[in-house]
mmCIF file of C-alpha atoms in Angstrom:
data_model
loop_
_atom_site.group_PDB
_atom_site.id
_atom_site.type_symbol
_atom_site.label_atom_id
_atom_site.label_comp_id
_atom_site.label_asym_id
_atom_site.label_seq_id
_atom_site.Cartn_x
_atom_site.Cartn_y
_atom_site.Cartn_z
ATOM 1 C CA UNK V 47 18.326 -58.241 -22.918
ATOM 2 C CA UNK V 48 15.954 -59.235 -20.194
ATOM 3 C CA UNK V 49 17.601 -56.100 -18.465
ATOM 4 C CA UNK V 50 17.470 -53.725 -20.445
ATOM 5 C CA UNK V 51 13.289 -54.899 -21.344
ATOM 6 C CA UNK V 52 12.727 -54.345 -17.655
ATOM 7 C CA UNK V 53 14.434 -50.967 -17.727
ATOM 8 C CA UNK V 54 11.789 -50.174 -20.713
ATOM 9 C CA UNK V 55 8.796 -51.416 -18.744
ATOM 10 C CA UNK V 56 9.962 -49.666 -15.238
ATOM 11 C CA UNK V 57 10.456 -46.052 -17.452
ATOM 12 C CA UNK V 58 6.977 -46.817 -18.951
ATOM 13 C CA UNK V 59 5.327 -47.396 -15.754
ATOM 14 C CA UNK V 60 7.020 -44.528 -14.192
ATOM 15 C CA UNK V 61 5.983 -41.722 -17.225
ATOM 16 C CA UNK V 62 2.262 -43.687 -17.057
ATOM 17 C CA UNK V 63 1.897 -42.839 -13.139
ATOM 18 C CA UNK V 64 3.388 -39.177 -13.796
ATOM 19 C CA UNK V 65 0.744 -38.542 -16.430
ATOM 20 C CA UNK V 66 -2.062 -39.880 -13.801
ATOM 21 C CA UNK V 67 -0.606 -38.143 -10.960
ATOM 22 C CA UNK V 68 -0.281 -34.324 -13.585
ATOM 23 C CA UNK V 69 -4.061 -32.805 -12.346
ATOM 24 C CA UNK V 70 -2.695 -29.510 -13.121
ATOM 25 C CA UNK V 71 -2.373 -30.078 -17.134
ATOM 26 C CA UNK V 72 -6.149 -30.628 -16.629
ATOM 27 C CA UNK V 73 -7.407 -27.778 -15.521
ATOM 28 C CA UNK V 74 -8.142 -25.395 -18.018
ATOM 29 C CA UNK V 75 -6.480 -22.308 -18.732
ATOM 30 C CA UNK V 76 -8.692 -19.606 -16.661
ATOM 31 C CA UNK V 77 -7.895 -21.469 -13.895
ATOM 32 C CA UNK V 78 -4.130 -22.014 -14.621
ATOM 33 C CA UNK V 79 -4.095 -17.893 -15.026
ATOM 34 C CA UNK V 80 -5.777 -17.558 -11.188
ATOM 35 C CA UNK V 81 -2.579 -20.024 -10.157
ATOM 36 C CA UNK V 82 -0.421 -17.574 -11.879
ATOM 37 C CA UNK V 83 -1.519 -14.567 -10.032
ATOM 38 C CA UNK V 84 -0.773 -16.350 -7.080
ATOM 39 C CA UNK V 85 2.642 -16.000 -7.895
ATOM 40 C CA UNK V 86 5.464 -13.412 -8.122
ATOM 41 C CA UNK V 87 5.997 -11.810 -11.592
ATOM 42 C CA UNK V 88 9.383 -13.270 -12.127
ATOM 43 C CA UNK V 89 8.214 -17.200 -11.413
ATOM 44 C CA UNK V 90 5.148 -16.690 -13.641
ATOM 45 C CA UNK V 91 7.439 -15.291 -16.592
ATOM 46 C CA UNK V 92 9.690 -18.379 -15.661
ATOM 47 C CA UNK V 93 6.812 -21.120 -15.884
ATOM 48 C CA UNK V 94 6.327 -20.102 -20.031
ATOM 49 C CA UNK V 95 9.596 -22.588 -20.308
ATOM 50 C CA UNK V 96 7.281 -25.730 -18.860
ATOM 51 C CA UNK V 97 5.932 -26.272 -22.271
ATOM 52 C CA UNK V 98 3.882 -24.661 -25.315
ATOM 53 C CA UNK V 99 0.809 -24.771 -23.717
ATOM 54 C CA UNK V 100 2.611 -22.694 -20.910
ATOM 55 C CA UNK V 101 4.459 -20.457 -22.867
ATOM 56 C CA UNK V 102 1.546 -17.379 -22.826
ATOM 57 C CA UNK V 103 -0.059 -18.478 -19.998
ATOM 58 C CA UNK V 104 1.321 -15.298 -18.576
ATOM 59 C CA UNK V 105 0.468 -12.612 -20.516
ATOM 60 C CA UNK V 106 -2.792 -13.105 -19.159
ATOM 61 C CA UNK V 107 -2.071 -12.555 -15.667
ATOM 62 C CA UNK V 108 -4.691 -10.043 -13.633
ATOM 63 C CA UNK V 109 -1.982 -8.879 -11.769
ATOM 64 C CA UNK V 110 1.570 -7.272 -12.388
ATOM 65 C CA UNK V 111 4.270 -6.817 -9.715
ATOM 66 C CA UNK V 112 7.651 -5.996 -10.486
ATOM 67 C CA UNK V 113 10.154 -4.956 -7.631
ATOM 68 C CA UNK V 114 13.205 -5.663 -6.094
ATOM 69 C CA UNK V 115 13.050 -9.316 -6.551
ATOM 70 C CA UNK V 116 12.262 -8.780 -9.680
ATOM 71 C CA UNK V 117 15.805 -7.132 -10.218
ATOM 72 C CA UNK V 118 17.594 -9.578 -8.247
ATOM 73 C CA UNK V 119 16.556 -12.484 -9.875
ATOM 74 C CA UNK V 120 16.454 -11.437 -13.777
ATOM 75 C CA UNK V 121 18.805 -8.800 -13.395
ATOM 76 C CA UNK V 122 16.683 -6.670 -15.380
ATOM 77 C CA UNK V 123 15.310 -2.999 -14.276
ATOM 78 C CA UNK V 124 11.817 -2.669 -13.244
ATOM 79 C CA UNK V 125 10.729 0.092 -15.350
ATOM 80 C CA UNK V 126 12.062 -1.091 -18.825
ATOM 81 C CA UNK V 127 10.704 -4.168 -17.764
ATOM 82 C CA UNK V 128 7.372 -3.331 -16.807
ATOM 83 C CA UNK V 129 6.491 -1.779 -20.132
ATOM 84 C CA UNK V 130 7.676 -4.775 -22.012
ATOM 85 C CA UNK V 131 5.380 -7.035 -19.725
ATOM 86 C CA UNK V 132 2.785 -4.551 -20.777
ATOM 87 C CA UNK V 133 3.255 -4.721 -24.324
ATOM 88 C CA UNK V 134 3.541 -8.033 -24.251
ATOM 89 C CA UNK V 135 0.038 -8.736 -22.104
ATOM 90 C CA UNK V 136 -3.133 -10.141 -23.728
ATOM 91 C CA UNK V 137 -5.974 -9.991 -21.667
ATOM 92 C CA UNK V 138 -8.260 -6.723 -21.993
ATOM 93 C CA UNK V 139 -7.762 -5.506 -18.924
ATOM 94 C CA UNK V 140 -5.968 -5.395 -15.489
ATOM 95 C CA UNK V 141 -6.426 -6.009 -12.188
ATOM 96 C CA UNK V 142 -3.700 -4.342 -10.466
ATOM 97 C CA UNK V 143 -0.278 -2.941 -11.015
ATOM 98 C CA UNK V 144 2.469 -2.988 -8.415
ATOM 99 C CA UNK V 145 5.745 -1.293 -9.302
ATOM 100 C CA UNK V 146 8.714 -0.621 -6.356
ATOM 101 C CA UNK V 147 10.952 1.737 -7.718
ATOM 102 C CA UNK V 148 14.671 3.603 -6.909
ATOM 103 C CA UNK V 149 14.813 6.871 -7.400
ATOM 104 C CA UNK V 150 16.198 8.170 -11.033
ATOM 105 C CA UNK V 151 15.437 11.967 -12.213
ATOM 106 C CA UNK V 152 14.341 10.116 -15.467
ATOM 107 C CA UNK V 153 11.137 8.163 -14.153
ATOM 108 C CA UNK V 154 8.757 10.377 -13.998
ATOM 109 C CA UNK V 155 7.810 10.442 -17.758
ATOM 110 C CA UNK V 156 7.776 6.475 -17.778
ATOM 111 C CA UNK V 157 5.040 6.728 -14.692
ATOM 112 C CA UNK V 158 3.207 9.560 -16.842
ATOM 113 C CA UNK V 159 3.000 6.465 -19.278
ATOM 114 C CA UNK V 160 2.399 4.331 -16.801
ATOM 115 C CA UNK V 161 -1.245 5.830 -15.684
ATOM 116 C CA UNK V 162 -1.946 6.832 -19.396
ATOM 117 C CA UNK V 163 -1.668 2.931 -20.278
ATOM 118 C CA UNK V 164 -3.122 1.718 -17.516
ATOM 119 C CA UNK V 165 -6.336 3.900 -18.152
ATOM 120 C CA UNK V 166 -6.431 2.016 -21.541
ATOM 121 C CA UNK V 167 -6.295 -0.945 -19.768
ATOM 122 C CA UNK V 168 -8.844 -0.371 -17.213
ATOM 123 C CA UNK V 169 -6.245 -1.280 -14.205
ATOM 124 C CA UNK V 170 -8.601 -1.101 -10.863
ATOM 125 C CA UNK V 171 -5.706 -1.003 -8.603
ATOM 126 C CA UNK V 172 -2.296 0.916 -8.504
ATOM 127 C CA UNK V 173 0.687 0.178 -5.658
ATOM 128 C CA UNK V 174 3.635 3.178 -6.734
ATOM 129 C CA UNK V 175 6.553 2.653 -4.401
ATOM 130 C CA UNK V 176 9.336 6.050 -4.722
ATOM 131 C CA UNK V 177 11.964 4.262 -2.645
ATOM 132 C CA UNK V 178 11.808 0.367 -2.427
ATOM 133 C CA UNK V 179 13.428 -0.334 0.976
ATOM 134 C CA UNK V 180 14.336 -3.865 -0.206
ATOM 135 C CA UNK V 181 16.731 -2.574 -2.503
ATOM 136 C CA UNK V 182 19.834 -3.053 -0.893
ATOM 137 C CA UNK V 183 21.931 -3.307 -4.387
ATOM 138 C CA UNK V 184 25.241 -1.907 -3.807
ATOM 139 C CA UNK V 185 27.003 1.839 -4.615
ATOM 140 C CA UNK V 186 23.070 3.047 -3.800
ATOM 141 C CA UNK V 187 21.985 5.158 -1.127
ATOM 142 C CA UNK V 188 18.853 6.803 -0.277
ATOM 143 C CA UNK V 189 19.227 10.457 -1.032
ATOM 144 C CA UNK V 190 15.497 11.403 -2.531
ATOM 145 C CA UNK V 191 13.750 9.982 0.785
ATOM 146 C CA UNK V 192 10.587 11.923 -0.769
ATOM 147 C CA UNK V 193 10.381 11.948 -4.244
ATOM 148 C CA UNK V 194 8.772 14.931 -6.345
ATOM 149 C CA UNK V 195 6.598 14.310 -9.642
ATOM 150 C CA UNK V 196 5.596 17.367 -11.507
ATOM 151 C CA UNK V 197 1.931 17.738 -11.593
ATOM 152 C CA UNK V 198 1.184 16.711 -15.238
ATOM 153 C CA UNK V 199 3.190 13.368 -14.557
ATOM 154 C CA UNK V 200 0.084 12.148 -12.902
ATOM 155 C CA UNK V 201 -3.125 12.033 -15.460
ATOM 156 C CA UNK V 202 -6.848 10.812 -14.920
ATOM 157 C CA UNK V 203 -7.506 6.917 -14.786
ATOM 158 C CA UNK V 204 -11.147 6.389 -14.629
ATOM 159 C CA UNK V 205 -11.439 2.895 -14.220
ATOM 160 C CA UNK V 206 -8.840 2.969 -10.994
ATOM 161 C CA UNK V 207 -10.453 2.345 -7.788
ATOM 162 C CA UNK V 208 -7.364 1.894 -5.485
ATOM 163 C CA UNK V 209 -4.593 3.890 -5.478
ATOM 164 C CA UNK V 210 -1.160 3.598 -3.273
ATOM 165 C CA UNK V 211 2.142 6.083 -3.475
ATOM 166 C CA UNK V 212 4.680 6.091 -1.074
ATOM 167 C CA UNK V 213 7.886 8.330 -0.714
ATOM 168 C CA UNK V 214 6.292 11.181 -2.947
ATOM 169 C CA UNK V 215 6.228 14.871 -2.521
ATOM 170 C CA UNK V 216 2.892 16.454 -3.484
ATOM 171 C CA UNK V 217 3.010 19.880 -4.223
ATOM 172 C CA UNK V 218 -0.472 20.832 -5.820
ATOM 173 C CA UNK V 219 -2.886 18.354 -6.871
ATOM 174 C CA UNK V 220 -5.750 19.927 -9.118
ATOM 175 C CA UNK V 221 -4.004 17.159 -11.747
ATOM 176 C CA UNK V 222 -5.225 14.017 -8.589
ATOM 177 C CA UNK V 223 -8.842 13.520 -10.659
ATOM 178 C CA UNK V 224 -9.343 10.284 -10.240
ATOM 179 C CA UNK V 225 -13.087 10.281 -10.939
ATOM 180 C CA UNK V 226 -14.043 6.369 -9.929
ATOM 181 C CA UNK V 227 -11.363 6.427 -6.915
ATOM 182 C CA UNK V 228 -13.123 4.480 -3.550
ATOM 183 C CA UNK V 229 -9.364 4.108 -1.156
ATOM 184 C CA UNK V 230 -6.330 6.226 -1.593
ATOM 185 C CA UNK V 231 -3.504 4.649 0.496
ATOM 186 C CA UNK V 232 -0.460 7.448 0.728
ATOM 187 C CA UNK V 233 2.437 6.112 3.065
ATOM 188 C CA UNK V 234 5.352 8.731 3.712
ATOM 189 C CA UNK V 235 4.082 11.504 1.161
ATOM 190 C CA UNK V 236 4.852 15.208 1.973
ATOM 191 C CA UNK V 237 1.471 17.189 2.121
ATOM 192 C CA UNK V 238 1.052 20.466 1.835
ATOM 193 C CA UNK V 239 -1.586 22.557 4.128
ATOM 194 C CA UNK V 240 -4.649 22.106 1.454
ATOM 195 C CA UNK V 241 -3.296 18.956 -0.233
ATOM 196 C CA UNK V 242 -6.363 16.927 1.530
ATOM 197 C CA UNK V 243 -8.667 19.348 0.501
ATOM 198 C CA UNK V 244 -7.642 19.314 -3.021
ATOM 199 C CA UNK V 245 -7.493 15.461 -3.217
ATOM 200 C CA UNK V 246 -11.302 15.287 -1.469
ATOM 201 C CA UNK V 247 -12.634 17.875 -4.207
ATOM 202 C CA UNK V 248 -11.196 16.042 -7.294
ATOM 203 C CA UNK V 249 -12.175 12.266 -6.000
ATOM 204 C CA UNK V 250 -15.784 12.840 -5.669
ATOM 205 C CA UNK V 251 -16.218 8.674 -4.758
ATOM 206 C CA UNK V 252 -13.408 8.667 -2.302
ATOM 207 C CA UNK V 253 -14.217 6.711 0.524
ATOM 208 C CA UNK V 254 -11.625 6.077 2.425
ATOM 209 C CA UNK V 255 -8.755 8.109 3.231
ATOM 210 C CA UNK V 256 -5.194 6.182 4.875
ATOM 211 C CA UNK V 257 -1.983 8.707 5.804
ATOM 212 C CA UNK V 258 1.073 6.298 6.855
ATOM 213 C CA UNK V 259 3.837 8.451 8.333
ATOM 214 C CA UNK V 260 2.948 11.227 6.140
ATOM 215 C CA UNK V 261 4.977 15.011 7.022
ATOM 216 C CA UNK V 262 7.204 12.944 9.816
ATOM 217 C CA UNK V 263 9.251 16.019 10.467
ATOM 218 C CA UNK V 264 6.504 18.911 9.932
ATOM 219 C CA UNK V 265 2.745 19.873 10.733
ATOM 220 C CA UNK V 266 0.047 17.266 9.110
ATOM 221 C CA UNK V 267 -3.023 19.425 7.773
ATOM 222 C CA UNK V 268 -6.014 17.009 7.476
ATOM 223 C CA UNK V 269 -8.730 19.039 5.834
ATOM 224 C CA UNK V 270 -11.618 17.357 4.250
ATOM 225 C CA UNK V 271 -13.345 19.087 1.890
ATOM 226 C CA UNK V 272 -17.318 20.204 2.645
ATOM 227 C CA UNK V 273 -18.903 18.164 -0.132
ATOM 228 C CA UNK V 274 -16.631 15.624 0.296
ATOM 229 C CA UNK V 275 -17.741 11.340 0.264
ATOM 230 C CA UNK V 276 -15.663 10.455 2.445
ATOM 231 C CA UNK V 277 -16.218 7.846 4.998
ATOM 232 C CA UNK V 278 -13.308 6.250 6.560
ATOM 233 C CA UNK V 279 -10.355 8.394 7.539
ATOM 234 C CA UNK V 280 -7.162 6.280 8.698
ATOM 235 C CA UNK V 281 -4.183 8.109 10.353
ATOM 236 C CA UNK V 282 -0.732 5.842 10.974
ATOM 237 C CA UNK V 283 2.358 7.002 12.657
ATOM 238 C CA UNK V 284 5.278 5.104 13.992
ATOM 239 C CA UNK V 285 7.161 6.423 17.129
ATOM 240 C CA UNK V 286 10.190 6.254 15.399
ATOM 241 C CA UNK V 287 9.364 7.791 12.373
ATOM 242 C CA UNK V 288 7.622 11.421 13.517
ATOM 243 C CA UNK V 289 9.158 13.970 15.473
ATOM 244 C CA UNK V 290 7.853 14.808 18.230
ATOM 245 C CA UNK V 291 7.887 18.585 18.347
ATOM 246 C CA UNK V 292 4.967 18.699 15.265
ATOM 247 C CA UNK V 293 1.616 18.856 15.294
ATOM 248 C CA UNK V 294 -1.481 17.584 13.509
ATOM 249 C CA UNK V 295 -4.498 19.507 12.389
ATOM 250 C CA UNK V 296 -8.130 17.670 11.235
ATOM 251 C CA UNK V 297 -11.167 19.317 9.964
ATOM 252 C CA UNK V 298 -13.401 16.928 8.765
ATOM 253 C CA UNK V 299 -16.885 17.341 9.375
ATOM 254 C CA UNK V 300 -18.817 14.708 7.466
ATOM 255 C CA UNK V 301 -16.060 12.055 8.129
ATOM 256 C CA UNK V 302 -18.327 8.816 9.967
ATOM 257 C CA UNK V 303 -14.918 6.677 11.314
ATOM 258 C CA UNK V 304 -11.208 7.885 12.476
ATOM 259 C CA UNK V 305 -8.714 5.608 13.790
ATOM 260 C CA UNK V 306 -5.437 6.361 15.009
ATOM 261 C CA UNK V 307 -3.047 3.755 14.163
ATOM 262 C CA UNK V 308 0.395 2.258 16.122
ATOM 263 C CA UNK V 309 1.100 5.340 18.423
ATOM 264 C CA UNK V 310 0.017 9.161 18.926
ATOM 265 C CA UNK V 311 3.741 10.542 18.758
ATOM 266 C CA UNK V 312 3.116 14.218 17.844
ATOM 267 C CA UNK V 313 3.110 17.058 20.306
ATOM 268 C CA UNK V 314 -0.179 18.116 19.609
ATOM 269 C CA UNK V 315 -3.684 17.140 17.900
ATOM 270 C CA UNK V 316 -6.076 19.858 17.035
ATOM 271 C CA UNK V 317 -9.761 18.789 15.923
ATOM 272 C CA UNK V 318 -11.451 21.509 14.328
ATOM 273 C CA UNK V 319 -14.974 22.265 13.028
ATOM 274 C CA UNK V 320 -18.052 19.914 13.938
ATOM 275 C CA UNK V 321 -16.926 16.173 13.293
ATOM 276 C CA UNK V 322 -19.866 13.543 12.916
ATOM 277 C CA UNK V 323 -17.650 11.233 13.208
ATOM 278 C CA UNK V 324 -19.646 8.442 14.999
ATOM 279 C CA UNK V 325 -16.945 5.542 15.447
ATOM 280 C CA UNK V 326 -13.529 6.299 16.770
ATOM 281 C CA UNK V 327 -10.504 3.576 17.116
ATOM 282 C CA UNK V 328 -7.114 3.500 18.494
ATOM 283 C CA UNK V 329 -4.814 0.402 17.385
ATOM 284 C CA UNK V 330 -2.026 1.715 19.155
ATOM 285 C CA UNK V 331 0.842 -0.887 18.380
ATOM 286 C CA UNK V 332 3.599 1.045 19.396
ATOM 287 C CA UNK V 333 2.076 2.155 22.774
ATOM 288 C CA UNK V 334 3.745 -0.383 24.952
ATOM 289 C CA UNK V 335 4.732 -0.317 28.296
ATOM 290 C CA UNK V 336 8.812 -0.202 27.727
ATOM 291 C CA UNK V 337 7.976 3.027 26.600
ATOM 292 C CA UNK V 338 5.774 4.414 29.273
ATOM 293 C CA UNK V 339 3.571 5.493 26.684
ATOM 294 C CA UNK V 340 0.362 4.594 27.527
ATOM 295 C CA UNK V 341 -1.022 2.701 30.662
ATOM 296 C CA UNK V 342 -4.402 1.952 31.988
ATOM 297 C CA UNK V 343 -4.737 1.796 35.814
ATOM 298 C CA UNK V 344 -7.004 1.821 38.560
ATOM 299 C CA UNK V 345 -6.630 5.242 39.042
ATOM 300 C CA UNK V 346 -6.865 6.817 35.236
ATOM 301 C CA UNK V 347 -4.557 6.801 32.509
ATOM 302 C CA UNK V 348 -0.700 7.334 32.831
ATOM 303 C CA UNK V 349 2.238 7.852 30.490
ATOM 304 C CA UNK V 350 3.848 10.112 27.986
ATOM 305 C CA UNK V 351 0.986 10.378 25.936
ATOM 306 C CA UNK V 352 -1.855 10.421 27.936
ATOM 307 C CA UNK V 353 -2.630 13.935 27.068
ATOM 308 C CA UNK V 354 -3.249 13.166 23.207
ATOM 309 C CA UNK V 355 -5.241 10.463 24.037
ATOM 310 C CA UNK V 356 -7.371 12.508 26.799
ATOM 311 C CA UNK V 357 -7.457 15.446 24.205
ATOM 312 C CA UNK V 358 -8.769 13.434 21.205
ATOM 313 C CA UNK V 359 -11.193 11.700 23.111
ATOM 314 C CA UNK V 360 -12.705 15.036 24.409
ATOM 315 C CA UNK V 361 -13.000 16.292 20.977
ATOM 316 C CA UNK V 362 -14.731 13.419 19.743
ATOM 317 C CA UNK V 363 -17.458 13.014 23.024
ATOM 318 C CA UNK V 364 -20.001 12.852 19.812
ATOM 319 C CA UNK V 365 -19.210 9.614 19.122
ATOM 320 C CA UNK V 366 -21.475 6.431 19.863
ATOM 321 C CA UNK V 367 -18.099 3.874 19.688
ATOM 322 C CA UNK V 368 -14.732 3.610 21.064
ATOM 323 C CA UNK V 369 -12.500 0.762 20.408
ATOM 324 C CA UNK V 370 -8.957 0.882 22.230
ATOM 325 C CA UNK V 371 -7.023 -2.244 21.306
ATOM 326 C CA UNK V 372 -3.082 -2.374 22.064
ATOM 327 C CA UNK V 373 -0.377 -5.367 21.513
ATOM 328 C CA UNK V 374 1.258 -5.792 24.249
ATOM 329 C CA UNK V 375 3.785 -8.528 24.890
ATOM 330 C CA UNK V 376 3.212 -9.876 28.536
ATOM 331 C CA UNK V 377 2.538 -13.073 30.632
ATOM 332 C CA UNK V 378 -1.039 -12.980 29.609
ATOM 333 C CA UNK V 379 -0.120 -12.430 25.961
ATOM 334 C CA UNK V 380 -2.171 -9.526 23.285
ATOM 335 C CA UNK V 381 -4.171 -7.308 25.380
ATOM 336 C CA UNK V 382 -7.247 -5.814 23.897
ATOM 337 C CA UNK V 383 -9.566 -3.337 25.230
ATOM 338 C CA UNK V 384 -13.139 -2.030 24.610
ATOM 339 C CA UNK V 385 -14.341 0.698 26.256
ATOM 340 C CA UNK V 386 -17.966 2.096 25.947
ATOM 341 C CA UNK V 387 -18.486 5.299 24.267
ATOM 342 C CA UNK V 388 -16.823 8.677 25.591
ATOM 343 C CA UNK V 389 -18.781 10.475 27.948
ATOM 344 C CA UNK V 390 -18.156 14.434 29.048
#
């Protein structure tokens, strides 16, 4: 008897120090919501078995990512199951939708629905991945390396502000009128010669402008259009990724800022028109010495793609700043560079 009293008081004294030690249960729900967009989609959905007050908790999310972990740990697809999280979502708007995808003929009315609801819902921020390199499900392989969506597949959005496709194929984009759109991130898309153009003319608030590994095995056209906003123009290409016999192209005359990001890999770079472009940066990653890509010695610069470098620099003698910064595994660790501004 005595026993089993002390087994009473010990659980007792054990559920009293839980409930002093459970701050979270405090907090009120706004706050729970930020904690949940903190987390991936599939642990948030997970949490609405913790109790009642849990249970909705995550229909009010800000953000919505669904991917291949998504798949792999509710063995669900991502597509049905992004438009059932949408139904099922409460708040009035938003934040951002993030969606990594395999390729299926059958998609591309779903993301037609996709940027019709989330103009309704006044989503700020889009991330549409083609080709989801973490999918490494069985009896799959990557045929469609760039996908193509049919031009009406892709409708206005006026509140969206930040936009991100990878693995597409853009054909024309008079359809690309994205009226309140400030960064457009596009990361292996195939662009045709006036696809730039046509993407400057219908985002009249585009700011800033990011190409990752975009045409790796043809000619990159880069023209901005005259009237054009934008400020920022970020170009990205991996050694490995771009062949080396293309070229690139860049007319751009009101750009302000160009930086060339993780190597210069192409045969050629051709800057036409006036550029105003006032701040130039290379972040060559890539550039290391294994490579004999690009060295800095006492007597000038050396390796395989000096020349680009040389070239660029004398189209842009303009500018008032240059920033060379490299990664460079050696004794003394990252070496960064700053060099004053080019001079004829």
């Amino acid at each position: 008897m005595d026993c089993h009293v002390s087994t009473l008081k010990h659980q007792r004294t054990s559920v009293g120090s839980m409930n002093r030690l459970d701050h979270i249960s405090k907090l009120p729900n706004e706050i729970l919501v930020l904690i949940l967009d903190k987390l991936p989609m599939e642990a948030a959905v997970h949490t609405s078995l913790v109790s009642k007050r849990w249970k909705n908790l995550w229909k009010y999310k800000s953000s919505i990512d669904l991917g291949y972990s998504w798949i792999h740990k509710t063995h669900k697809s991502v597509l049905p199951s992004l438009f059932e999280v949408l139904q099922a979502h409460q708040a009035p708007r938003i934040q951002s939708i993030s969606v990594a995808l395999r390729h299926d003929p059958s998609m591309f009315f779903e993301v037609g629905l996709l940027m019709a609801y989330a103009g309704w819902k006044h989503v700020e921020e889009i991330y549409l991945d083609m080709n989801d390199r973490e999918d490494n499900r069985k009896r799959w392989t990557r045929r469609h390396p760039f996908v193509f969506i049919p031009q009406h597949e892709i409708g206005p959005c006026s509140s969206l502000r930040k936009l991100s496709m990878k693995f597409l194929q853009l054909e024309t984009l008079p359809p690309l009128r994205f009226m309140a759109l400030r960064e457009l991130l596009l990361e292996h898309v195939m662009l045709f010669h006036d696809s730039v153009e046509r993407i400057t003319t219908n985002c009249p608030s585009l700011d800033l402008l990011s190409l990752w590994n975009c045409n790796p095995t043809t000619d990159l056209m880069i023209i901005v259009a005259a009237g054009s906003s934008l400020v920022h123009l970020i170009i990205k290409e991996e050694l490995t990724e771009v062949r080396s016999k293309t070229e690139l192209f860049i007319r751009a005359a009101n750009v302000k800022t160009v930086e060339f990001g993780l190597a210069l890999p192409r045969k050629e770079y051709h800057l036409e028109g006036t550029l105003q472009c006032s701040e130039l940066t290379f972040r060559l990653n890539q550039m290391h010495h294994s490579r004999q890509a690009l060295r800095v010695t006492s007597s000038g610069l050396r390796g395989n793609f000096s020349k680009n470098f040389l070239g660029i620099l004398n189209d842009f003698r303009a500018g008032k700043v240059l920033t060379l910064s490299s990664h460079q595994k050696s004794r003394g660790g990252v070496a960064r560079m700053s060099h004053a501004p080019p001079t004829k």
